[in-house]
Short mmCIF file of C-alpha atoms and ligand atoms in Angstrom, two decimals:
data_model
loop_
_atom_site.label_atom_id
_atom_site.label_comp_id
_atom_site.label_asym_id
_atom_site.label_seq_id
_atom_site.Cartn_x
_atom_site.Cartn_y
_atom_site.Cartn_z
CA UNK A 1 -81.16 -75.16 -85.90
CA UNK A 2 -81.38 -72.95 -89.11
CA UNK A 3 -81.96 -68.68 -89.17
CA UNK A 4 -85.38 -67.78 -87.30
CA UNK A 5 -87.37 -64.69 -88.29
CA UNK A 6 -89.07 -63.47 -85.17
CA UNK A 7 -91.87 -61.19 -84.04
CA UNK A 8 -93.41 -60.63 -79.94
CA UNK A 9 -95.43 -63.60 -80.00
CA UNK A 10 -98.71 -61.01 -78.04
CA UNK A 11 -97.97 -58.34 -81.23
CA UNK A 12 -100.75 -59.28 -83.58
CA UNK A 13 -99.45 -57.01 -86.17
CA UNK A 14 -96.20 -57.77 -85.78
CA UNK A 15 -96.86 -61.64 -86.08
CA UNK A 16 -99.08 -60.85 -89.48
CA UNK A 17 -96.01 -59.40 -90.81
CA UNK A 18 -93.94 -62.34 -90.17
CA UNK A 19 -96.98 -64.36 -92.81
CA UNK A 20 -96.40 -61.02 -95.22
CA UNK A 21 -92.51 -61.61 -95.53
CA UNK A 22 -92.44 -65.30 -95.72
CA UNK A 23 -95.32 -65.33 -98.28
CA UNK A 24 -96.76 -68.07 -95.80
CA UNK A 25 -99.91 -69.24 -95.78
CA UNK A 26 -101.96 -68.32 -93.14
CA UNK A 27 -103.06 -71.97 -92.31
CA UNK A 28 -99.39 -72.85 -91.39
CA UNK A 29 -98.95 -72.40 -87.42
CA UNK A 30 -95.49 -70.63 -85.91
CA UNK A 31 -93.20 -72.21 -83.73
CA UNK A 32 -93.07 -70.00 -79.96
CA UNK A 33 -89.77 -69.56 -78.38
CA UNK A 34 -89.02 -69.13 -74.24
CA UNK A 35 -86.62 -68.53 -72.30
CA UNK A 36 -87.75 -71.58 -69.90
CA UNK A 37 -90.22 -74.12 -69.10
CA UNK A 38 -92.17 -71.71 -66.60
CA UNK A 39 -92.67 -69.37 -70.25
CA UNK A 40 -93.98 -72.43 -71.79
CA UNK A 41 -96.10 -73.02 -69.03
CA UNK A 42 -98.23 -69.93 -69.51
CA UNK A 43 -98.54 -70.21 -73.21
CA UNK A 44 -100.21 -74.17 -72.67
CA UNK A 45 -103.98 -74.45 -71.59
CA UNK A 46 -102.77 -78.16 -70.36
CA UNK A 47 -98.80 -78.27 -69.19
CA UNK A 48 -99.15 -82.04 -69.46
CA UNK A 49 -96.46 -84.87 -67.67
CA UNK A 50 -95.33 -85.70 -71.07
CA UNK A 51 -94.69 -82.26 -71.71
CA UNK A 52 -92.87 -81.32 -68.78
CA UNK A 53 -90.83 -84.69 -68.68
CA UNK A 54 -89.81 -83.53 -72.35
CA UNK A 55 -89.20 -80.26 -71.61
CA UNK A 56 -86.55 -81.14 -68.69
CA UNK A 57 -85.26 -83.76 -70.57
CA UNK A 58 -83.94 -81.81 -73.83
CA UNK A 59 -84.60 -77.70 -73.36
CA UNK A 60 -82.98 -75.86 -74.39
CA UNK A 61 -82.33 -77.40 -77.47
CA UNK A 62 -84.11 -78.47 -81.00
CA UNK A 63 -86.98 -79.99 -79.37
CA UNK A 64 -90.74 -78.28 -80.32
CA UNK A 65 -93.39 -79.46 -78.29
CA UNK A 66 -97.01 -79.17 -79.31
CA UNK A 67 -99.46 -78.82 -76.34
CA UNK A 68 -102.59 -77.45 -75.78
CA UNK A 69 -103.06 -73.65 -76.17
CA UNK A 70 -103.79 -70.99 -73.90
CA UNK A 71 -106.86 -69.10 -74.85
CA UNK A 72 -105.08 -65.54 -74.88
CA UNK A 73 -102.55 -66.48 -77.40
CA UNK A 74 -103.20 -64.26 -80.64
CA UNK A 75 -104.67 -66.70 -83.31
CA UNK A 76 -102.23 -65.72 -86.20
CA UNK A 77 -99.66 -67.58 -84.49
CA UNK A 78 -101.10 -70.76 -84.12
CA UNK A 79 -103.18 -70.21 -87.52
CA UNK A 80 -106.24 -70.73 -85.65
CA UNK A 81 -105.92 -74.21 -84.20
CA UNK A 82 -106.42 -75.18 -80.48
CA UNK A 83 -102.73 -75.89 -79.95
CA UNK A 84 -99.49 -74.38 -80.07
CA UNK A 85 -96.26 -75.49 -80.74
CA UNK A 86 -92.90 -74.50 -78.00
CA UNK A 87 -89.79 -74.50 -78.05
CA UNK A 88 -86.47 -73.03 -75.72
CA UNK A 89 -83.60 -72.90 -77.94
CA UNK A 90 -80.02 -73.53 -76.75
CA UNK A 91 -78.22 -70.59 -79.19
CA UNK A 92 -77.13 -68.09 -77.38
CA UNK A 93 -78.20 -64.90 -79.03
CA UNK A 94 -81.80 -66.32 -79.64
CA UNK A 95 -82.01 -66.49 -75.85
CA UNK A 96 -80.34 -63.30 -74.90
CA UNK A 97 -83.10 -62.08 -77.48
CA UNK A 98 -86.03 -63.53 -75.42
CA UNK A 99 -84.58 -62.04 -72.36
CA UNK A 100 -84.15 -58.48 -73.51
CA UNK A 101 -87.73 -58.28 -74.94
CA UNK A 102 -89.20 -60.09 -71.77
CA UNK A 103 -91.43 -62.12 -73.68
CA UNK A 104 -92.03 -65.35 -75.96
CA UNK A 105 -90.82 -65.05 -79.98
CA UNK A 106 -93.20 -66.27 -82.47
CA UNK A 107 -90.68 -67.52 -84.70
CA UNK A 108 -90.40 -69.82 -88.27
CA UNK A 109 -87.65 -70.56 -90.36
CA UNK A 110 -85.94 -67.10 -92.04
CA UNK A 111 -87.09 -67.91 -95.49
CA UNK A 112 -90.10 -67.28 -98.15
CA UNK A 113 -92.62 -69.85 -97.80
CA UNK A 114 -91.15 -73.16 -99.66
CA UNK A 115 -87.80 -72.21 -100.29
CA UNK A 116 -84.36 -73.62 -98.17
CA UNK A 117 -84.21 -72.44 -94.66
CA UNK A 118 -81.02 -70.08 -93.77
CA UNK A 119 -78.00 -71.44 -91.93
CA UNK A 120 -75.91 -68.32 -91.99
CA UNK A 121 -77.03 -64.44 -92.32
CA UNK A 122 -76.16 -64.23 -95.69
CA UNK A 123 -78.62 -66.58 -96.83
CA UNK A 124 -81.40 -64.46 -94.65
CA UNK A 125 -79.67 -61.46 -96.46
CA UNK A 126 -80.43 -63.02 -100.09
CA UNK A 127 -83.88 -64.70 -99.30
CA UNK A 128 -85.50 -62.02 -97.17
CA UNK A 129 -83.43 -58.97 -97.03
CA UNK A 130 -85.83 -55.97 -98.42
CA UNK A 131 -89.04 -57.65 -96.14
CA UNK A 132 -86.86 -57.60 -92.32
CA UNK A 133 -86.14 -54.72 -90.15
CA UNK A 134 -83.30 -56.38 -88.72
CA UNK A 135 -81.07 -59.04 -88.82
CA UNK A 136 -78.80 -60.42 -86.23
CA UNK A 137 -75.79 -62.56 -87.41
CA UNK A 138 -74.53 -65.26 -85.11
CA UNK A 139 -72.81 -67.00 -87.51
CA UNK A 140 -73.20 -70.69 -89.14
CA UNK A 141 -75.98 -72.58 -87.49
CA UNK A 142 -74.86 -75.65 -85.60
CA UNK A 143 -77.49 -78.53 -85.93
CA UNK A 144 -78.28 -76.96 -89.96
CA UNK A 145 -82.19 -78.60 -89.90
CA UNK A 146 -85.28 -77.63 -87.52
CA UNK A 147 -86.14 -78.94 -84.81
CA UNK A 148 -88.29 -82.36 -84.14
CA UNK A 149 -91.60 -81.24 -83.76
CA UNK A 150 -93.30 -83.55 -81.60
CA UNK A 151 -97.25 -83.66 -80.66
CA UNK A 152 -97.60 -84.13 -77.06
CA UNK A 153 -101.62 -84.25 -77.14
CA UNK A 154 -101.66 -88.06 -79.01
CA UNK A 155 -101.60 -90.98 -77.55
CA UNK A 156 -98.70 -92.25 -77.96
CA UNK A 157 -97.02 -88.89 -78.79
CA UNK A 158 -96.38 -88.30 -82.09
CA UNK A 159 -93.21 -86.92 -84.42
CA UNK A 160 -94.55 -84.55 -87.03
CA UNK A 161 -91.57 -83.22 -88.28
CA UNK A 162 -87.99 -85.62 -87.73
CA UNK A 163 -84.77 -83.40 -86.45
CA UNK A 164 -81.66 -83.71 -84.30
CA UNK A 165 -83.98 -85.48 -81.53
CA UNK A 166 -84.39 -88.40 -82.76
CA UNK A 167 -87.05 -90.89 -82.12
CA UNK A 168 -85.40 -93.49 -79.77
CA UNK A 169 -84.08 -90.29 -77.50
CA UNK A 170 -88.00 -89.55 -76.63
CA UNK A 171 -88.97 -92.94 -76.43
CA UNK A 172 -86.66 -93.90 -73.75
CA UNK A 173 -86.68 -90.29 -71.80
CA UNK A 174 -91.21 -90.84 -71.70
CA UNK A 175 -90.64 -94.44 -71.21
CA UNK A 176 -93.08 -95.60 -74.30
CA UNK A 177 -93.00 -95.73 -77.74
CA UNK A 178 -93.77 -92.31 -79.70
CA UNK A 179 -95.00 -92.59 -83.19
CA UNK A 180 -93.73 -91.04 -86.41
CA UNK A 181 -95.09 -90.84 -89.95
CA UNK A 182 -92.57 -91.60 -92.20
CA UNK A 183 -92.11 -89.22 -95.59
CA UNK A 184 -93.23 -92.31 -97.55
CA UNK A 185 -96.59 -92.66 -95.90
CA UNK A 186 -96.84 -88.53 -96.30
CA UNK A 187 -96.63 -88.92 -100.20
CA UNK A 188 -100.14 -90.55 -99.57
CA UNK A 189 -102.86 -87.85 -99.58
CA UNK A 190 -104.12 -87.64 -96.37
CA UNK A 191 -105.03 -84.93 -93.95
CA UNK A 192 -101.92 -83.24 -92.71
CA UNK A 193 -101.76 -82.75 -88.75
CA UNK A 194 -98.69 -80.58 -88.99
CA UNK A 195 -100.13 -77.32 -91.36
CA UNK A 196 -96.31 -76.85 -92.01
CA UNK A 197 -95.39 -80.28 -93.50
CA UNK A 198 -96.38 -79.05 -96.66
CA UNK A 199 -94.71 -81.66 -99.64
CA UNK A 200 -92.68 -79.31 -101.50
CA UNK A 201 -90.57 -77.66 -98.74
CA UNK A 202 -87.03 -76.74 -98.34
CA UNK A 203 -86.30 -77.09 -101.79
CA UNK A 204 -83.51 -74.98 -103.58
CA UNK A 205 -84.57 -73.37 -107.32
CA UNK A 206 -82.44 -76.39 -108.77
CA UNK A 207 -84.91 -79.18 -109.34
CA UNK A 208 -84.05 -82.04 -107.06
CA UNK A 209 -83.78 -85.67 -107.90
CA UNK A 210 -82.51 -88.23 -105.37
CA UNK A 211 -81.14 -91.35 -107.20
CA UNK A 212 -79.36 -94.69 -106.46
CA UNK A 213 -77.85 -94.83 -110.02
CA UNK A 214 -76.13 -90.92 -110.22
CA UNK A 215 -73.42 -92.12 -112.87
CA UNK A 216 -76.19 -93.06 -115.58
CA UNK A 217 -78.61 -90.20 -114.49
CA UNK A 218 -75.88 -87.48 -114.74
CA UNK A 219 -74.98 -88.84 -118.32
CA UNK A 220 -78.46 -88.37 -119.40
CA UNK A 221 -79.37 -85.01 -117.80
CA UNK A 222 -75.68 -83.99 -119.45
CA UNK A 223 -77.10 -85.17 -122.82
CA UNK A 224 -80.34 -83.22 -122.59
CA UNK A 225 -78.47 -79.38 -122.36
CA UNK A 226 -78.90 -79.55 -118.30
CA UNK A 227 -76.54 -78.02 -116.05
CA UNK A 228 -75.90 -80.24 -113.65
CA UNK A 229 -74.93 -80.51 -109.55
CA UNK A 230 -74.51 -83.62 -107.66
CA UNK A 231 -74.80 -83.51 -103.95
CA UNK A 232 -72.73 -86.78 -103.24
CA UNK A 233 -71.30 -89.25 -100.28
CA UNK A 234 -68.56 -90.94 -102.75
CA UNK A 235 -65.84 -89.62 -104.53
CA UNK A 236 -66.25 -88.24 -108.01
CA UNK A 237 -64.36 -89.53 -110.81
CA UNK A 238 -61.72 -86.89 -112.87
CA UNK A 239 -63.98 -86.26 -115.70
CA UNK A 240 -67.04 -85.98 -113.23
CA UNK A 241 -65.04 -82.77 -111.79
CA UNK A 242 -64.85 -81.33 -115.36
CA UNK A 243 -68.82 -81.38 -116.40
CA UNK A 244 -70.30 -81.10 -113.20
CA UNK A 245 -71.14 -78.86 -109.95
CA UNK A 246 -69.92 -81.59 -107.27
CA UNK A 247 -71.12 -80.68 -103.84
CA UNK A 248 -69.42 -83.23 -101.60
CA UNK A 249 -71.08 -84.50 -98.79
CA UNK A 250 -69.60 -85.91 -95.19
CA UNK A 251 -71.12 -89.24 -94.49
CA UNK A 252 -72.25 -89.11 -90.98
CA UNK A 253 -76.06 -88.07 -90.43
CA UNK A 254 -75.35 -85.43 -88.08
CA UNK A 255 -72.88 -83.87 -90.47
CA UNK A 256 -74.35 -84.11 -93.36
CA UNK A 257 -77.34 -82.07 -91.76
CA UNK A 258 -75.33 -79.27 -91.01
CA UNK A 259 -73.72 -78.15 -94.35
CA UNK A 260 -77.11 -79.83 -96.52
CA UNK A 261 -78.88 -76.16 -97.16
CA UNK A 262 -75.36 -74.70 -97.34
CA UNK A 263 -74.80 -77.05 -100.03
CA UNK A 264 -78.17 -76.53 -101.88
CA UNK A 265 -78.07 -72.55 -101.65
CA UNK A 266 -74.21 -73.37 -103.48
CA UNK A 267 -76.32 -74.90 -105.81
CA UNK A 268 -78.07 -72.19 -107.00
CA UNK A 269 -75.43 -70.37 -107.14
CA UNK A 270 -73.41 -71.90 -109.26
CA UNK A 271 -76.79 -71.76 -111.76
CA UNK A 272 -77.21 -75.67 -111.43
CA UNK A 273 -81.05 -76.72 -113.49
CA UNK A 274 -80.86 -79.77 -111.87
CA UNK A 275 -79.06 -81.59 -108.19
CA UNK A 276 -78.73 -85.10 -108.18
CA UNK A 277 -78.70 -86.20 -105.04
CA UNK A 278 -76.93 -90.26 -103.65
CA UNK A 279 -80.06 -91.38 -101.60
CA UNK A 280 -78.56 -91.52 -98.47
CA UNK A 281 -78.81 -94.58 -96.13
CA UNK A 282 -81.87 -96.56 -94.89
CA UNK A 283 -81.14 -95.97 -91.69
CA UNK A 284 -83.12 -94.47 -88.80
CA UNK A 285 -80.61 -91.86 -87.90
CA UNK A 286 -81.19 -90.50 -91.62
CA UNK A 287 -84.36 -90.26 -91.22
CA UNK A 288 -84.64 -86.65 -90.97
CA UNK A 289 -82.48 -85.94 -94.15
CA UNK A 290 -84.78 -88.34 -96.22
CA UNK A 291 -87.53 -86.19 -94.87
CA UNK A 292 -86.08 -82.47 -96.14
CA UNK A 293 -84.55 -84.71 -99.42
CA UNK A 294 -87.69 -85.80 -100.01
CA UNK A 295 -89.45 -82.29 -99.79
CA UNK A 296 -86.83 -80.62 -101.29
CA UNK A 297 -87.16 -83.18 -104.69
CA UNK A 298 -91.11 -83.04 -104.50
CA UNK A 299 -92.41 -81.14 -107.18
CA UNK A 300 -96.37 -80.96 -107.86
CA UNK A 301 -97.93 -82.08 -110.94
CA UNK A 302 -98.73 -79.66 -112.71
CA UNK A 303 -95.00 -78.58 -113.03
CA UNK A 304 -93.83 -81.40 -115.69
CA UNK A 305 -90.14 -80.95 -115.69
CA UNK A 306 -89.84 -83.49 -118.95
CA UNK A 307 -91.71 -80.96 -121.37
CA UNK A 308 -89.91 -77.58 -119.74
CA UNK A 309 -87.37 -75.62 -120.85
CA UNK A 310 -83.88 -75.20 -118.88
CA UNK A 311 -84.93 -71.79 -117.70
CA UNK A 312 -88.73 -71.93 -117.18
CA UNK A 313 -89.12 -74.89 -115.14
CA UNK A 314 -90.03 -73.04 -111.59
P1 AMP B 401 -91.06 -73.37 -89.58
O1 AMP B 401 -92.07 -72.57 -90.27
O2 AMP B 401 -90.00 -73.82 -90.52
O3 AMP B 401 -90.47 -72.76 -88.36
O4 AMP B 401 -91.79 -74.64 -89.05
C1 AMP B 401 -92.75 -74.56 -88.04
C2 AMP B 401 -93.53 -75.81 -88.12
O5 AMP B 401 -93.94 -76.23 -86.85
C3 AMP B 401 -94.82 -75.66 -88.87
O6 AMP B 401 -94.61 -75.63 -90.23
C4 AMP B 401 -95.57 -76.88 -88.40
O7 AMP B 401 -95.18 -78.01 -89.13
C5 AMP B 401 -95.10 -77.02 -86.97
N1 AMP B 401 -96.13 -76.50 -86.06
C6 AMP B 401 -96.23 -75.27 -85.55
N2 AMP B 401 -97.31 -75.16 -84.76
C7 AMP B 401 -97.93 -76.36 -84.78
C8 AMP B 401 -99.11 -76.89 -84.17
N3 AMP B 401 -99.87 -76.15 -83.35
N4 AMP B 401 -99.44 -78.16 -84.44
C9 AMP B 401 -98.67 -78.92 -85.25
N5 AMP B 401 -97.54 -78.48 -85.85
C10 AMP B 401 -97.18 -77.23 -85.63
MG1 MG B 402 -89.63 -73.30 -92.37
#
């Protein structure tokens, strides 16, 4: 999925220092990663049918299952609720990893608290470097997002974070409908089941704005002094390529998820103020790239971008 930064999931101290380097806040849960179902097993209070149906049907692989927790679990790692989330990747290193230390990883995305997640060392180099003892390079990242985080303890089961597993996929392996909250009916206030899903997440330094109408919207943000990017699906026009950062962007959902934090982190980079972004489609299979778009371009209030200067508005 993207870079992990990892700590022994029974190493209290070690897991606190995970919170230190990330800047997280300590309300936001950590993803556990085995080596098999049997690992998962003894980390769950409740292995549930659901959960083991689940487990079978996609591990390893970017599935994160949210069952109940065992008691002897530190409480730093699932910030103090009653469950805990699971997950058996399918990279090879990660699970070599697991192996070697004999035991579960407590591990979230290798980034500071917010910001993009990694999809290649270097990123993990720039965003964390000074704060990790070590870090292993396996090169790009295949799938590019996280995993669909899916609670197993709701009935019907619930997707609280949209990934490569889509919706449909763990409807038809449980044989009934799971639920999802789409990122429009998150920009409601409401009480957040997933700590994580925080509003502003995965968001470059660039300011993000996704539009339908990029041609006027670039002319506008060129008028005001703004350096601009444009993270796009169609071809730009000549004089586009002269005045503009254009990130091109492939057009199939799967894709486009693996080079989008690639393209951000370019982004910033190249000193972009602002990334316009072509809203992708309205289609279900987007659905978790309208959820990291839509994080990524949240920005709270009290952060007026109209009133700020190019430089200060972070
Ligand atoms: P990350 O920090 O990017 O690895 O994302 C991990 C995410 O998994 C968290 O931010 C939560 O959204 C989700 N998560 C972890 N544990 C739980 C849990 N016990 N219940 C619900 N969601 C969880
Ligand atoms: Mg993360």
């Amino acid at each position: 999925t993207v870079y992990g930064l990892a700590a022994v999931v029974n190493d209290f101290d070690a897991v606190e220092r995970i919170f230190v380097a990330k800047g997280r806040p300590a309300h936001n849960p950590l993803i556990v990663h085995v080596a098999d179902i049997e690992g998962a097993r003894v980390l769950s209070r409740r292995w549930s049918d659901r959960a083991e149906i689940l487990a079978t049907h996609f591990w390893p692989g970017p599935l994160t299952l949210v069952v109940d927790r065992n008691e002897t679990l530190p409480l730093n790692v699932t910030a103090g609720g009653s469950t805990v989330a699971i997950r058996c990747p399918d990279q090879s290193l990660t699970r070599l990893l697991i192996e070697m230390v004999g035991q579960p990883l407590a591990a979230p995305s290798a980034n500071r608290s917010t910001e993009l997640s990694p999809t290649c060392a270097k990123h993990v180099v720039e965003g964390l470097g000074g704060l990790v003892d070590l870090i292993l390079d396996a090169g790009p990242c295949q799938r590019g997002i996280e995993s669909t985080v899916i609670d197993t303890t709701s009935d019907p089961p619930f997707i609280l974070r949209p990934g490569p597993i889509g919706q449909s996929e763990l409807s038809q392996a449980l044989g009934v409908m799971v639920d999802i909250r789409l990122i429009t009916d998150v920009m409601q206030p409401m009480i957040q089941r997933s700590p994580g899903t925080g509003l502003r997440h995965y968001a470059p330094r660039a300011r993000v704005e996704l539009t339908v109408n990029p041609s006027s919207r670039l002319a506008e943000l060129l008028a005001m002094g703004f350096r601009v990017g444009w993270l796009t699906l169609s071809e730009p026009s000549h004089e586009q390529l002269g005045t503009i950062t254009v990130l091109r962007m492939p057009d199939d959902p799967v894709e486009f998820a693996k080079v989008l934090y690639d393209r951000m982190h370019q982004a910033d980079e190249c000193g972009v103020d602002v990334l316009l972004v072509d809203r992708p489609p309205e289609f279900i299979e987007w659905i978790a790239i309208h959820d990291r778009l839509t994080r990524a371009s949240f920005s709270d209030q009290t952060k007026g971008f109209e009133n700020s200067s190019r430089t200060s508005h972070r």
